[in-house]
mmCIF file with all atom_site columns, C-alpha atoms in Angstrom:
data_model
loop_
_atom_site.group_PDB
_atom_site.id
_atom_site.type_symbol
_atom_site.label_atom_id
_atom_site.label_alt_id
_atom_site.label_comp_id
_atom_site.label_asym_id
_atom_site.label_entity_id
_atom_site.label_seq_id
_atom_site.pdbx_PDB_ins_code
_atom_site.Cartn_x
_atom_site.Cartn_y
_atom_site.Cartn_z
_atom_site.occupancy
_atom_site.B_iso_or_equiv
_atom_site.pdbx_formal_charge
_atom_site.auth_seq_id
_atom_site.auth_comp_id
_atom_site.auth_asym_id
_atom_site.auth_atom_id
_atom_site.pdbx_PDB_model_num
ATOM 1   C CA . UNK B 1 1   ? -150.554 -40.680 -123.791 1.00 50.00 ? 229 UNK B CA 1
ATOM 2   C CA . UNK B 1 2   ? -151.916 -36.637 -124.238 1.00 65.00 ? 230 UNK B CA 1
ATOM 3   C CA . UNK B 1 3   ? -149.651 -33.954 -123.220 1.00 76.00 ? 231 UNK B CA 1
ATOM 4   C CA . UNK B 1 4   ? -151.055 -31.008 -121.646 1.00 82.00 ? 232 UNK B CA 1
ATOM 5   C CA . UNK B 1 5   ? -151.348 -28.478 -122.614 1.00 85.00 ? 233 UNK B CA 1
ATOM 6   C CA . UNK B 1 6   ? -148.722 -25.215 -121.372 1.00 86.00 ? 234 UNK B CA 1
ATOM 7   C CA . UNK B 1 7   ? -151.790 -22.727 -120.912 1.00 89.00 ? 235 UNK B CA 1
ATOM 8   C CA . UNK B 1 8   ? -152.650 -26.164 -118.131 1.00 92.00 ? 236 UNK B CA 1
ATOM 9   C CA . UNK B 1 9   ? -150.001 -26.062 -116.863 1.00 91.00 ? 237 UNK B CA 1
ATOM 10  C CA . UNK B 1 10  ? -148.953 -22.700 -116.151 1.00 91.00 ? 238 UNK B CA 1
ATOM 11  C CA . UNK B 1 11  ? -152.663 -22.846 -114.661 1.00 93.00 ? 239 UNK B CA 1
ATOM 12  C CA . UNK B 1 12  ? -151.886 -25.757 -112.088 1.00 95.00 ? 240 UNK B CA 1
ATOM 13  C CA . UNK B 1 13  ? -148.469 -23.907 -111.174 1.00 94.00 ? 241 UNK B CA 1
ATOM 14  C CA . UNK B 1 14  ? -150.672 -20.849 -109.947 1.00 95.00 ? 242 UNK B CA 1
ATOM 15  C CA . UNK B 1 15  ? -152.587 -23.320 -107.914 1.00 96.00 ? 243 UNK B CA 1
ATOM 16  C CA . UNK B 1 16  ? -150.078 -24.877 -107.083 1.00 96.00 ? 244 UNK B CA 1
ATOM 17  C CA . UNK B 1 17  ? -147.828 -21.703 -105.840 1.00 96.00 ? 245 UNK B CA 1
ATOM 18  C CA . UNK B 1 18  ? -151.231 -20.110 -104.591 1.00 96.00 ? 246 UNK B CA 1
ATOM 19  C CA . UNK B 1 19  ? -151.945 -22.968 -102.288 1.00 96.00 ? 247 UNK B CA 1
ATOM 20  C CA . UNK B 1 20  ? -148.190 -22.577 -100.722 1.00 96.00 ? 248 UNK B CA 1
ATOM 21  C CA . UNK B 1 21  ? -147.990 -19.483 -100.427 1.00 96.00 ? 249 UNK B CA 1
ATOM 22  C CA . UNK B 1 22  ? -151.365 -19.977 -98.644  1.00 96.00 ? 250 UNK B CA 1
ATOM 23  C CA . UNK B 1 23  ? -149.537 -23.048 -96.373  1.00 95.00 ? 251 UNK B CA 1
ATOM 24  C CA . UNK B 1 24  ? -146.656 -21.197 -95.442  1.00 94.00 ? 252 UNK B CA 1
ATOM 25  C CA . UNK B 1 25  ? -148.930 -18.327 -94.251  1.00 94.00 ? 253 UNK B CA 1
ATOM 26  C CA . UNK B 1 26  ? -150.625 -20.402 -91.979  1.00 93.00 ? 254 UNK B CA 1
ATOM 27  C CA . UNK B 1 27  ? -147.013 -22.032 -90.899  1.00 89.00 ? 255 UNK B CA 1
ATOM 28  C CA . UNK B 1 28  ? -148.218 -25.480 -92.080  1.00 92.00 ? 256 UNK B CA 1
ATOM 29  C CA . UNK B 1 29  ? -144.705 -26.677 -92.806  1.00 90.00 ? 257 UNK B CA 1
ATOM 30  C CA . UNK B 1 30  ? -145.833 -30.091 -93.535  1.00 94.00 ? 258 UNK B CA 1
ATOM 31  C CA . UNK B 1 31  ? -148.806 -29.115 -96.333  1.00 95.00 ? 259 UNK B CA 1
ATOM 32  C CA . UNK B 1 32  ? -145.676 -26.825 -97.620  1.00 94.00 ? 260 UNK B CA 1
ATOM 33  C CA . UNK B 1 33  ? -143.792 -29.321 -98.504  1.00 95.00 ? 261 UNK B CA 1
ATOM 34  C CA . UNK B 1 34  ? -146.172 -31.712 -99.984  1.00 97.00 ? 262 UNK B CA 1
ATOM 35  C CA . UNK B 1 35  ? -147.141 -28.416 -101.868 1.00 96.00 ? 263 UNK B CA 1
ATOM 36  C CA . UNK B 1 36  ? -142.924 -27.690 -103.309 1.00 94.00 ? 264 UNK B CA 1
ATOM 37  C CA . UNK B 1 37  ? -142.838 -31.610 -104.478 1.00 96.00 ? 265 UNK B CA 1
ATOM 38  C CA . UNK B 1 38  ? -146.599 -31.349 -106.847 1.00 96.00 ? 266 UNK B CA 1
ATOM 39  C CA . UNK B 1 39  ? -144.608 -27.909 -108.328 1.00 94.00 ? 267 UNK B CA 1
ATOM 40  C CA . UNK B 1 40  ? -141.375 -29.668 -109.239 1.00 94.00 ? 268 UNK B CA 1
ATOM 41  C CA . UNK B 1 41  ? -143.391 -31.638 -110.420 1.00 94.00 ? 269 UNK B CA 1
ATOM 42  C CA . UNK B 1 42  ? -145.751 -29.097 -111.982 1.00 92.00 ? 270 UNK B CA 1
ATOM 43  C CA . UNK B 1 43  ? -141.851 -27.488 -113.533 1.00 90.00 ? 271 UNK B CA 1
ATOM 44  C CA . UNK B 1 44  ? -140.078 -30.657 -114.409 1.00 91.00 ? 272 UNK B CA 1
ATOM 45  C CA . UNK B 1 45  ? -143.875 -31.420 -116.887 1.00 89.00 ? 273 UNK B CA 1
ATOM 46  C CA . UNK B 1 46  ? -143.537 -28.153 -118.168 1.00 85.00 ? 274 UNK B CA 1
ATOM 47  C CA . UNK B 1 47  ? -139.769 -28.258 -118.829 1.00 83.00 ? 275 UNK B CA 1
ATOM 48  C CA . UNK B 1 48  ? -140.961 -31.255 -121.434 1.00 83.00 ? 276 UNK B CA 1
ATOM 49  C CA . UNK B 1 49  ? -143.665 -29.850 -122.678 1.00 82.00 ? 277 UNK B CA 1
ATOM 50  C CA . UNK B 1 50  ? -144.254 -28.288 -125.803 1.00 82.00 ? 278 UNK B CA 1
ATOM 51  C CA . UNK B 1 51  ? -143.894 -23.912 -125.957 1.00 82.00 ? 279 UNK B CA 1
ATOM 52  C CA . UNK B 1 52  ? -147.379 -22.044 -125.492 1.00 83.00 ? 280 UNK B CA 1
ATOM 53  C CA . UNK B 1 53  ? -148.965 -19.987 -128.611 1.00 82.00 ? 281 UNK B CA 1
ATOM 54  C CA . UNK B 1 54  ? -149.040 -16.510 -129.244 1.00 86.00 ? 282 UNK B CA 1
ATOM 55  C CA . UNK B 1 55  ? -152.637 -16.813 -128.371 1.00 86.00 ? 283 UNK B CA 1
ATOM 56  C CA . UNK B 1 56  ? -152.190 -17.880 -124.788 1.00 86.00 ? 284 UNK B CA 1
ATOM 57  C CA . UNK B 1 57  ? -149.422 -14.902 -124.105 1.00 87.00 ? 285 UNK B CA 1
ATOM 58  C CA . UNK B 1 58  ? -152.085 -12.460 -122.366 1.00 88.00 ? 286 UNK B CA 1
ATOM 59  C CA . UNK B 1 59  ? -153.021 -14.992 -120.214 1.00 90.00 ? 287 UNK B CA 1
ATOM 60  C CA . UNK B 1 60  ? -149.481 -16.742 -119.374 1.00 90.00 ? 288 UNK B CA 1
ATOM 61  C CA . UNK B 1 61  ? -148.518 -12.898 -118.248 1.00 92.00 ? 289 UNK B CA 1
ATOM 62  C CA . UNK B 1 62  ? -151.248 -12.436 -115.639 1.00 93.00 ? 290 UNK B CA 1
ATOM 63  C CA . UNK B 1 63  ? -150.485 -16.042 -114.633 1.00 93.00 ? 291 UNK B CA 1
ATOM 64  C CA . UNK B 1 64  ? -146.702 -15.632 -114.060 1.00 92.00 ? 292 UNK B CA 1
ATOM 65  C CA . UNK B 1 65  ? -147.523 -12.128 -112.345 1.00 95.00 ? 293 UNK B CA 1
ATOM 66  C CA . UNK B 1 66  ? -150.003 -14.344 -110.002 1.00 95.00 ? 294 UNK B CA 1
ATOM 67  C CA . UNK B 1 67  ? -146.848 -17.166 -109.195 1.00 95.00 ? 295 UNK B CA 1
ATOM 68  C CA . UNK B 1 68  ? -144.347 -14.045 -108.876 1.00 96.00 ? 296 UNK B CA 1
ATOM 69  C CA . UNK B 1 69  ? -147.200 -12.623 -106.207 1.00 97.00 ? 297 UNK B CA 1
ATOM 70  C CA . UNK B 1 70  ? -147.507 -16.660 -104.543 1.00 96.00 ? 298 UNK B CA 1
ATOM 71  C CA . UNK B 1 71  ? -143.591 -17.099 -104.785 1.00 95.00 ? 299 UNK B CA 1
ATOM 72  C CA . UNK B 1 72  ? -142.628 -13.426 -102.685 1.00 97.00 ? 300 UNK B CA 1
ATOM 73  C CA . UNK B 1 73  ? -145.819 -14.219 -100.007 1.00 96.00 ? 301 UNK B CA 1
ATOM 74  C CA . UNK B 1 74  ? -143.948 -17.988 -99.290  1.00 95.00 ? 302 UNK B CA 1
ATOM 75  C CA . UNK B 1 75  ? -140.621 -16.478 -99.223  1.00 96.00 ? 303 UNK B CA 1
ATOM 76  C CA . UNK B 1 76  ? -142.239 -13.577 -96.849  1.00 96.00 ? 304 UNK B CA 1
ATOM 77  C CA . UNK B 1 77  ? -143.623 -16.360 -94.505  1.00 94.00 ? 305 UNK B CA 1
ATOM 78  C CA . UNK B 1 78  ? -140.958 -18.242 -94.427  1.00 92.00 ? 306 UNK B CA 1
ATOM 79  C CA . UNK B 1 79  ? -138.788 -16.380 -94.019  1.00 94.00 ? 307 UNK B CA 1
ATOM 80  C CA . UNK B 1 80  ? -140.802 -15.466 -90.587  1.00 93.00 ? 308 UNK B CA 1
ATOM 81  C CA . UNK B 1 81  ? -140.635 -18.866 -89.635  1.00 90.00 ? 309 UNK B CA 1
ATOM 82  C CA . UNK B 1 82  ? -136.974 -19.387 -90.106  1.00 91.00 ? 310 UNK B CA 1
ATOM 83  C CA . UNK B 1 83  ? -136.809 -15.749 -87.979  1.00 92.00 ? 311 UNK B CA 1
ATOM 84  C CA . UNK B 1 84  ? -139.066 -16.976 -85.599  1.00 90.00 ? 312 UNK B CA 1
ATOM 85  C CA . UNK B 1 85  ? -137.353 -20.447 -84.954  1.00 90.00 ? 313 UNK B CA 1
ATOM 86  C CA . UNK B 1 86  ? -133.811 -18.169 -84.921  1.00 92.00 ? 314 UNK B CA 1
ATOM 87  C CA . UNK B 1 87  ? -135.286 -16.647 -81.752  1.00 90.00 ? 315 UNK B CA 1
ATOM 88  C CA . UNK B 1 88  ? -136.179 -19.417 -79.888  1.00 92.00 ? 316 UNK B CA 1
ATOM 89  C CA . UNK B 1 89  ? -132.835 -21.693 -80.065  1.00 92.00 ? 317 UNK B CA 1
ATOM 90  C CA . UNK B 1 90  ? -131.223 -18.517 -79.053  1.00 91.00 ? 318 UNK B CA 1
ATOM 91  C CA . UNK B 1 91  ? -133.478 -18.549 -75.739  1.00 92.00 ? 319 UNK B CA 1
ATOM 92  C CA . UNK B 1 92  ? -132.888 -22.523 -75.973  1.00 92.00 ? 320 UNK B CA 1
ATOM 93  C CA . UNK B 1 93  ? -129.091 -21.327 -75.814  1.00 90.00 ? 321 UNK B CA 1
ATOM 94  C CA . UNK B 1 94  ? -129.339 -18.955 -72.948  1.00 90.00 ? 322 UNK B CA 1
ATOM 95  C CA . UNK B 1 95  ? -130.892 -21.956 -70.669  1.00 88.00 ? 323 UNK B CA 1
ATOM 96  C CA . UNK B 1 96  ? -128.603 -24.429 -71.668  1.00 88.00 ? 324 UNK B CA 1
ATOM 97  C CA . UNK B 1 97  ? -125.891 -21.650 -70.672  1.00 86.00 ? 325 UNK B CA 1
ATOM 98  C CA . UNK B 1 98  ? -127.862 -20.691 -67.351  1.00 85.00 ? 326 UNK B CA 1
ATOM 99  C CA . UNK B 1 99  ? -128.126 -24.477 -66.678  1.00 83.00 ? 327 UNK B CA 1
ATOM 100 C CA . UNK B 1 100 ? -124.266 -25.291 -66.668  1.00 80.00 ? 328 UNK B CA 1
ATOM 101 C CA . UNK B 1 101 ? -123.294 -22.379 -64.801  1.00 79.00 ? 329 UNK B CA 1
ATOM 102 C CA . UNK B 1 102 ? -125.177 -24.607 -61.771  1.00 77.00 ? 330 UNK B CA 1
ATOM 103 C CA . UNK B 1 103 ? -122.904 -27.696 -62.757  1.00 75.00 ? 331 UNK B CA 1
ATOM 104 C CA . UNK B 1 104 ? -120.430 -29.027 -60.490  1.00 67.00 ? 332 UNK B CA 1
ATOM 105 C CA . UNK B 1 105 ? -116.753 -27.689 -61.428  1.00 67.00 ? 333 UNK B CA 1
ATOM 106 C CA . UNK B 1 106 ? -115.153 -31.515 -60.977  1.00 63.00 ? 334 UNK B CA 1
ATOM 107 C CA . UNK B 1 107 ? -117.387 -34.385 -62.337  1.00 64.00 ? 335 UNK B CA 1
ATOM 108 C CA . UNK B 1 108 ? -118.418 -36.444 -59.053  1.00 62.00 ? 336 UNK B CA 1
ATOM 109 C CA . UNK B 1 109 ? -117.398 -40.030 -59.413  1.00 61.00 ? 337 UNK B CA 1
ATOM 110 C CA . UNK B 1 110 ? -118.741 -42.670 -56.739  1.00 62.00 ? 338 UNK B CA 1
ATOM 111 C CA . UNK B 1 111 ? -116.487 -41.988 -53.591  1.00 62.00 ? 339 UNK B CA 1
ATOM 112 C CA . UNK B 1 112 ? -116.440 -38.608 -54.148  1.00 61.00 ? 340 UNK B CA 1
ATOM 113 C CA . UNK B 1 113 ? -116.700 -36.483 -50.687  1.00 65.00 ? 341 UNK B CA 1
ATOM 114 C CA . UNK B 1 114 ? -117.625 -32.258 -51.056  1.00 63.00 ? 342 UNK B CA 1
ATOM 115 C CA . UNK B 1 115 ? -115.529 -30.848 -48.487  1.00 65.00 ? 343 UNK B CA 1
ATOM 116 C CA . UNK B 1 116 ? -115.860 -27.453 -49.672  1.00 66.00 ? 344 UNK B CA 1
ATOM 117 C CA . UNK B 1 117 ? -118.462 -26.931 -45.990  1.00 56.00 ? 345 UNK B CA 1
#
């Protein structure tokens, strides 16, 4: 099996990072999960690959900037999702507290008669 050239691995990582940012911005968390796994596999393959040559340095620098930009967008999108979820959880908690206010203070058991009227 021939090893993938480092520049090809970097290009694949840049494509996966851009797709990950787009999926996170769209809120498609299933796709985000799949792309994170693919990106982790690409990073593991890159860690085992041979170092790139000096001729690839300029393209690698550009790819590195593209990956950093995609990672920033992904992080911002996922932080927005988490912030929205926190708000939804807070509303659920408020609703649960409001519902609990209408529960009887004493548990209702068989034979219980309400004599508070």
